[in-house]
Amino acid sequence: MKFSTKAVHAGVEPDPSTGAIMTPIFQTSTYVQSAPGHHKGYEYSRTHNPTRTALQRALAALENGKHGLCFATGMASIDAVVKLLKPGDEVVSTNDLYGGTYRLFTKIFEPFGVKFTFVDMGDPANVAAAITPKTKLVWVETPTNPTLRIVDIAAMAKLTQGKDMLLAVDNTFASPYLQNPLDLGADIVMHSVTKFLGGHSDVVMGALIVNDDDLADRLAFIQNSCGGTPGPQDCFLVLRGLKTLHLRMERHCSNGRAIAEWLAKHPKVGRVYWPGFPSHGNHDVAKRQMRDFGGMMSFTIKGDKLEDATKFLSSCKLFTLAESLGGVESLMGHPASMTHASIPREVRLRSGVTDSLIRLSVGVEDAGDLIDDLEQALA
Ligand SMILES: *Cc1c(COP(=O)(O)O)cnc(C)c1O
């Protein structure tokens, strides 16, 4: 089945008790048992809920995986992956990591004795050099946030496959429409469902998708034991959002291209980070592993002054200044003071998060209107 058909149909079947075409919101914490231990597969909603089951199946299908697991937030899903490890284990990750992930790794899990190494994953040799006999997880994000670096997922898989080591990919920025890491050899795909999958900035949720049955069981055990699961109302909203994922992504991509090309020509704009440019450092890898280049990009204002960025951000009218991304409406952010504020300045400067860097999540509005908005704000 092709992606668009899966986006509309995967995981969802008419409700057997009523014929309802859309999966109902099963707003229940518990389920009747006809005799002790005799039930219809559902006992308690932390463990299983039918609305969540439908969503988990839909997400698995979109990522070409066998098993989907949903969590209350993207962070809760990353937390579950790290809980596969034990003290003394090591993780290799990118130095251009989502701020919340960096915080979870260094502030929460390092004190429990898990060691994290951050390298520039643009070159697989750096990852190979960082792997030790204790490395049990390689955590990849691609494209990275916010400088849109590309990591070669297949090259990472070559380093991890056949070893006692998992490869996990945070696929939030690409969405399954643009990239399917399991097909490239990853063991775990992670999503902040909050972003493109939900797509309407009205839900916070996370998900993991895997192929391996044993790994799925271990993650489901953690999901149920630690309890960071989403409620049925949120699962319903994401099921609804998924049905237009392919349509939204098409527009995110075409608007993204129009705006990236326009920014690159603007005299007041310094650098533009967008993987669709042939001049992008890893454009060839992006072309190979992604179907298109998306609507996420970042740029700097010439001179790189914080005041200029602040003035620009408060002058935009259509682009809204807010955390998050991936919604139908265009959003923009200032990584240095928002998403990446928890990363020390010297660390963020090394990965290009300078004081004037502005991140755009280009929405599905009219491209001309969006460009007019950026034009007046730059003026
Ligand atoms: C937002 C985000 C997360 C965290 O997800 P939440 O749903 O906010 O918990 C993780 N990784 C990336 C790349 C993100 O953009």
Coordinates of C-alpha atoms and ligand atoms in Angstrom, one line a residue:
M1 CA 0.0 0.0 0.0
K2 CA 1.2 3.5 -0.9
F3 CA 1.8 6.1 1.8
S4 CA -1.3 8.2 1.2
T5 CA -3.6 5.2 1.4
K6 CA -1.9 4.1 4.6
A7 CA -2.2 7.6 6.1
V8 CA -6.0 7.4 5.6
H9 CA -6.7 3.8 6.4
A10 CA -3.9 2.1 8.4
G11 CA -4.8 0.8 11.9
V12 CA -8.4 1.9 11.7
E13 CA -11.3 -0.4 11.3
P14 CA -15.0 0.2 11.8
D15 CA -15.9 -0.3 15.4
P16 CA -17.3 -3.9 15.7
S17 CA -20.0 -3.0 18.3
T18 CA -21.6 0.0 16.5
G19 CA -20.1 0.2 12.9
A20 CA -18.7 3.6 13.7
I21 CA -16.2 4.4 10.9
M22 CA -13.9 6.5 13.1
T23 CA -12.3 4.8 16.1
P24 CA -14.2 5.9 19.1
I25 CA -12.5 7.7 22.0
F26 CA -12.5 4.9 24.6
Q27 CA -12.6 7.1 27.6
T28 CA -12.4 4.3 30.2
S29 CA -9.7 3.3 32.7
T30 CA -10.9 -0.3 33.1
Y31 CA -12.7 -3.1 31.3
V32 CA -15.2 -5.8 32.5
Q33 CA -13.9 -9.3 33.2
S34 CA -16.4 -12.1 32.8
A35 CA -14.4 -14.3 35.2
P36 CA -11.0 -13.5 36.9
G37 CA -8.5 -13.1 34.0
H38 CA -11.2 -13.5 31.3
H39 CA -11.3 -10.3 29.2
K40 CA -11.2 -9.2 25.6
G41 CA -7.6 -8.2 25.6
Y42 CA -8.1 -5.0 27.6
E43 CA -7.7 -4.9 31.4
Y44 CA -6.5 -1.4 32.3
S45 CA -5.9 1.7 30.2
R46 CA -2.3 2.2 31.2
T47 CA -1.5 -1.1 29.7
H48 CA -3.9 -1.0 26.6
N49 CA -6.6 1.2 25.3
P50 CA -8.4 0.6 22.0
T51 CA -8.0 4.2 20.7
R52 CA -4.3 4.0 21.5
T53 CA -4.1 0.5 19.8
A54 CA -5.5 1.9 16.6
L55 CA -3.0 4.8 16.6
Q56 CA -0.1 2.6 17.5
R57 CA -1.0 0.4 14.5
A58 CA -1.3 3.4 12.2
L59 CA 2.1 4.8 13.2
A60 CA 3.8 1.4 12.8
A61 CA 2.3 1.1 9.2
L62 CA 3.5 4.6 8.3
E63 CA 7.1 3.8 9.4
N64 CA 7.0 0.3 7.7
G65 CA 7.4 -1.2 11.2
K66 CA 5.7 -4.0 13.0
H67 CA 5.1 -2.5 16.4
G68 CA 4.1 1.0 17.5
L69 CA 4.1 2.4 21.1
C70 CA 2.7 5.7 22.1
F71 CA 3.8 7.9 25.0
A72 CA 2.4 10.9 26.7
T73 CA 5.2 13.1 25.2
G74 CA 8.1 12.8 22.9
M75 CA 10.4 13.0 25.9
A76 CA 8.6 10.1 27.6
S77 CA 9.3 8.0 24.5
I78 CA 13.0 8.9 24.6
D79 CA 13.1 8.2 28.3
A80 CA 11.7 4.7 27.6
V81 CA 14.5 4.0 25.2
V82 CA 17.3 5.0 27.6
K83 CA 15.7 2.8 30.2
L84 CA 16.6 -0.2 28.1
L85 CA 20.2 0.5 29.3
K86 CA 21.9 -0.1 32.7
P87 CA 24.6 1.8 34.6
G88 CA 28.0 1.6 32.9
D89 CA 26.4 1.5 29.4
E90 CA 27.4 4.1 26.9
V91 CA 25.5 6.1 24.3
V92 CA 26.9 7.9 21.3
S93 CA 24.8 10.8 20.1
T94 CA 25.0 14.0 18.0
N95 CA 26.4 17.3 19.2
D96 CA 23.5 19.0 17.4
L97 CA 20.8 17.4 19.5
Y98 CA 17.3 18.7 20.4
G99 CA 17.7 20.6 23.7
G100 CA 15.3 18.5 25.7
T101 CA 17.0 15.3 24.7
Y102 CA 20.4 16.7 25.7
R103 CA 18.9 17.7 29.0
L104 CA 17.4 14.3 29.6
F105 CA 20.6 12.5 28.8
T106 CA 23.0 14.7 30.8
K107 CA 20.9 15.9 33.7
I108 CA 18.7 12.8 34.3
F109 CA 20.5 9.7 33.1
E110 CA 24.2 10.6 33.6
P111 CA 23.7 10.6 37.4
F112 CA 22.3 7.1 37.0
G113 CA 25.7 6.0 35.5
V114 CA 24.9 6.0 31.8
K115 CA 27.6 7.8 29.8
F116 CA 26.9 10.0 26.8
T117 CA 29.3 11.1 24.1
F118 CA 28.3 13.8 21.7
V119 CA 30.0 13.9 18.3
D120 CA 29.5 15.5 14.9
M121 CA 27.6 12.7 13.2
G122 CA 27.9 14.4 9.7
D123 CA 30.9 12.2 9.3
P124 CA 30.4 8.5 10.2
A125 CA 34.1 8.2 11.1
N126 CA 33.5 10.4 14.2
V127 CA 30.8 7.9 15.4
A128 CA 33.0 4.9 14.7
A129 CA 35.8 6.5 16.8
A130 CA 33.4 7.2 19.7
I131 CA 32.0 3.6 19.9
T132 CA 33.5 1.5 22.7
P133 CA 32.8 -2.0 23.9
K134 CA 30.4 -0.5 26.3
T135 CA 28.3 1.4 23.7
K136 CA 24.8 0.0 23.7
L137 CA 22.9 2.8 21.9
V138 CA 23.6 5.2 19.0
W139 CA 21.0 8.0 19.1
V140 CA 20.6 9.9 15.9
E141 CA 18.6 12.9 15.0
T142 CA 18.3 13.8 11.3
P143 CA 17.7 16.4 10.0
T144 CA 19.0 18.0 13.2
N145 CA 17.5 20.8 15.1
P146 CA 18.0 23.6 14.4
T147 CA 20.8 23.7 11.8
L148 CA 19.3 21.0 9.6
R149 CA 22.4 18.8 9.5
I150 CA 21.9 15.4 7.9
V151 CA 23.2 12.1 9.3
D152 CA 23.6 9.1 7.0
I153 CA 21.3 6.6 8.7
A154 CA 22.5 3.6 6.5
A155 CA 26.1 4.4 7.4
M156 CA 25.1 4.5 11.1
A157 CA 23.4 1.1 10.7
K158 CA 26.6 -0.4 9.2
L159 CA 28.3 0.6 12.5
T160 CA 25.7 -0.9 14.8
Q161 CA 24.2 -4.0 13.0
G162 CA 25.3 -7.4 14.1
K163 CA 26.6 -5.9 17.4
D164 CA 25.0 -5.8 20.8
M165 CA 24.0 -2.2 20.1
L166 CA 20.8 -0.4 19.1
L167 CA 20.4 2.3 16.5
A168 CA 17.6 4.8 17.4
V169 CA 16.6 7.7 15.1
D170 CA 14.6 10.7 16.2
N171 CA 12.6 11.1 13.0
T172 CA 10.5 14.1 14.2
F173 CA 11.8 16.7 11.7
A174 CA 11.4 14.5 8.7
S175 CA 8.2 12.6 9.5
P176 CA 7.5 9.2 8.0
Y177 CA 6.4 11.0 4.8
L178 CA 10.0 12.0 4.1
Q179 CA 12.1 9.3 5.6
N180 CA 11.7 5.8 7.1
P181 CA 14.8 4.9 9.2
L182 CA 13.7 1.3 9.8
D183 CA 14.1 0.7 6.1
L184 CA 17.6 2.1 6.3
G185 CA 18.7 -0.3 9.1
A186 CA 17.6 1.5 12.3
D187 CA 16.2 -0.6 15.2
I188 CA 14.0 2.1 16.8
V189 CA 12.3 5.2 15.2
M190 CA 11.2 7.9 17.7
H191 CA 8.7 10.7 17.0
S192 CA 7.6 13.7 18.8
V193 CA 4.1 13.1 17.6
T194 CA 3.4 16.7 18.8
K195 CA 4.9 18.0 15.6
F196 CA 4.1 16.8 12.0
L197 CA 2.2 13.7 12.9
G198 CA -0.4 15.5 15.1
G199 CA 0.1 18.4 12.7
H200 CA -2.4 20.9 14.3
S201 CA -0.5 22.1 17.4
D202 CA -3.2 20.7 19.7
V203 CA -1.6 17.6 21.2
V204 CA 1.6 16.6 22.9
M205 CA 2.6 13.0 22.4
G206 CA 5.5 10.7 21.6
A207 CA 5.9 7.4 19.8
L208 CA 8.4 4.6 19.2
I209 CA 8.2 2.2 16.2
V210 CA 10.3 -1.0 16.0
N211 CA 10.3 -4.3 14.0
D212 CA 11.9 -6.7 16.5
D213 CA 9.3 -8.6 18.6
D214 CA 11.6 -8.9 21.6
L215 CA 12.5 -5.2 21.6
A216 CA 8.8 -4.3 21.3
D217 CA 8.1 -6.5 24.3
R218 CA 10.9 -4.8 26.4
L219 CA 9.6 -1.4 25.4
A220 CA 6.0 -2.3 26.1
F221 CA 7.1 -3.5 29.6
I222 CA 8.8 -0.1 30.2
Q223 CA 5.8 1.7 28.8
N224 CA 3.4 -0.1 31.2
S225 CA 5.8 -0.1 34.2
C226 CA 6.7 3.5 34.0
G227 CA 3.3 4.6 32.8
G228 CA 4.0 7.6 30.5
T229 CA 1.1 6.7 28.3
P230 CA -1.2 9.2 26.4
G231 CA -5.0 9.4 27.0
P232 CA -7.6 8.3 24.4
Q233 CA -8.7 11.8 23.5
D234 CA -5.2 12.7 22.4
C235 CA -4.9 9.4 20.5
F236 CA -8.1 10.3 18.6
L237 CA -6.8 13.7 17.7
V238 CA -3.6 12.3 16.3
L239 CA -5.5 9.6 14.3
R240 CA -7.5 12.5 12.8
G241 CA -4.3 14.4 12.0
L242 CA -2.6 11.5 10.3
K243 CA -5.3 11.3 7.6
T244 CA -3.9 14.5 6.0
L245 CA -0.2 13.9 6.8
H246 CA 0.7 13.4 3.1
L247 CA -1.3 16.4 2.0
R248 CA 0.2 18.7 4.6
M249 CA 3.7 17.4 4.0
E250 CA 3.5 18.1 0.2
R251 CA 2.6 21.7 1.0
H252 CA 5.2 22.0 3.8
C253 CA 7.8 20.9 1.2
S254 CA 6.8 23.2 -1.6
N255 CA 6.4 26.2 0.6
G256 CA 9.7 25.3 2.3
R257 CA 11.5 25.3 -1.0
A258 CA 10.0 28.6 -2.1
I259 CA 11.0 30.3 1.2
A260 CA 14.5 28.8 1.5
E261 CA 15.3 29.9 -2.1
W262 CA 13.9 33.4 -1.4
L263 CA 15.9 33.8 1.9
A264 CA 19.1 32.7 0.2
K265 CA 18.9 35.6 -2.2
H266 CA 18.0 38.3 0.4
P267 CA 20.7 40.8 1.1
K268 CA 20.1 41.0 4.9
V269 CA 20.2 37.2 5.3
G270 CA 23.5 35.6 6.4
R271 CA 23.3 31.8 6.2
V272 CA 20.4 29.6 5.3
Y273 CA 20.3 26.1 6.6
W274 CA 18.1 23.8 4.4
P275 CA 19.0 20.3 3.2
G276 CA 17.5 21.0 -0.3
F277 CA 20.4 23.2 -1.3
P278 CA 23.0 21.4 -3.4
S279 CA 25.6 23.5 -1.4
H280 CA 24.3 21.9 1.9
G281 CA 27.2 19.8 3.3
N282 CA 25.3 16.6 3.2
H283 CA 22.8 17.3 0.4
D284 CA 23.7 14.0 -1.3
V285 CA 22.8 12.0 1.8
A286 CA 19.6 13.9 2.2
K287 CA 18.7 13.2 -1.5
R288 CA 19.4 9.5 -1.0
Q289 CA 17.5 9.0 2.3
M290 CA 14.7 11.5 2.1
R291 CA 11.9 11.8 -0.4
D292 CA 11.9 15.7 -0.3
F293 CA 13.4 18.3 1.9
G294 CA 10.6 19.6 4.1
G295 CA 9.6 22.9 5.5
M296 CA 12.0 23.2 8.4
M297 CA 14.9 25.6 8.0
S298 CA 17.0 28.1 9.9
F299 CA 18.8 31.3 8.9
T300 CA 20.9 34.0 10.4
I301 CA 20.7 37.8 10.0
K302 CA 23.8 39.4 8.6
G303 CA 26.0 40.7 11.5
D304 CA 24.6 38.0 13.8
K305 CA 23.3 40.5 16.4
L306 CA 20.8 39.5 19.0
E307 CA 19.0 42.8 18.8
D308 CA 18.3 42.3 15.0
A309 CA 16.9 38.8 15.7
T310 CA 14.7 40.2 18.4
K311 CA 13.4 43.0 16.2
F312 CA 12.7 40.6 13.3
L313 CA 10.9 38.1 15.5
S314 CA 8.6 40.7 17.0
S315 CA 7.9 42.2 13.5
C316 CA 6.5 39.1 11.8
K317 CA 2.7 38.9 11.6
L318 CA 1.9 35.6 10.0
F319 CA 4.9 33.6 11.4
T320 CA 4.1 33.2 15.1
L321 CA 6.9 33.2 17.6
A322 CA 6.4 30.0 19.6
E323 CA 8.1 26.8 20.7
S324 CA 7.3 23.7 18.6
L325 CA 7.0 23.0 14.9
G326 CA 5.2 20.9 12.4
G327 CA 1.7 22.5 12.6
V328 CA -0.4 23.8 9.7
E329 CA 0.5 27.3 10.8
S330 CA 3.9 28.8 10.3
L331 CA 5.9 29.1 13.4
M332 CA 9.3 30.6 14.2
G333 CA 11.7 30.2 17.1
H334 CA 14.9 31.6 18.5
P335 CA 16.9 28.5 19.5
A336 CA 19.4 30.4 21.6
S337 CA 16.8 31.7 24.0
M338 CA 14.1 29.0 23.5
T339 CA 14.6 25.4 22.5
H340 CA 18.4 25.5 23.2
A341 CA 18.4 27.7 26.2
S342 CA 19.3 24.7 28.4
I343 CA 22.5 24.1 26.3
P344 CA 25.6 26.1 27.5
R345 CA 26.4 29.1 25.1
E346 CA 29.9 27.8 24.2
V347 CA 28.4 24.3 23.4
R348 CA 25.6 25.8 21.2
L349 CA 27.9 28.2 19.4
R350 CA 30.1 25.2 18.3
S351 CA 27.1 23.7 16.6
G352 CA 26.0 26.9 14.8
V353 CA 23.3 28.0 17.2
T354 CA 24.4 31.7 17.1
D355 CA 22.6 34.7 18.7
S356 CA 20.7 35.7 15.5
L357 CA 19.8 32.2 14.3
I358 CA 16.1 31.9 13.6
R359 CA 14.3 28.7 13.0
L360 CA 11.2 28.5 10.7
S361 CA 8.6 25.8 10.6
V362 CA 6.9 26.7 7.3
G363 CA 3.2 26.0 7.5
V364 CA 0.7 25.2 4.7
E365 CA -0.5 28.8 4.1
D366 CA 0.0 30.6 0.8
A367 CA 3.8 30.8 0.0
G368 CA 3.4 34.4 -1.3
D369 CA 1.8 35.6 1.8
L370 CA 4.5 34.0 4.0
I371 CA 7.3 35.6 1.9
D372 CA 5.5 39.0 2.1
D373 CA 5.5 38.6 5.9
L374 CA 9.3 37.8 6.1
E375 CA 10.0 40.7 3.6
Q376 CA 8.3 43.4 5.7
A377 CA 10.0 42.0 8.9
L378 CA 13.4 42.0 7.4
A379 CA 12.8 45.6 6.1
Ligands
LIG1 C1 9.8 18.4 20.2 C2 10.9 17.4 20.0 C3 11.2 16.4 20.9 C4 10.4 16.3 22.3 O1 9.1 16.0 22.1 P1 7.9 16.5 23.1 O2 6.7 15.9 22.4 O3 7.9 17.9 23.1 O4 8.1 15.8 24.4 C5 12.2 15.5 20.7 N1 12.9 15.6 19.5 C6 12.7 16.6 18.6 C7 13.5 16.7 17.4 C8 11.7 17.5 18.8 O5 11.5 18.5 17.9

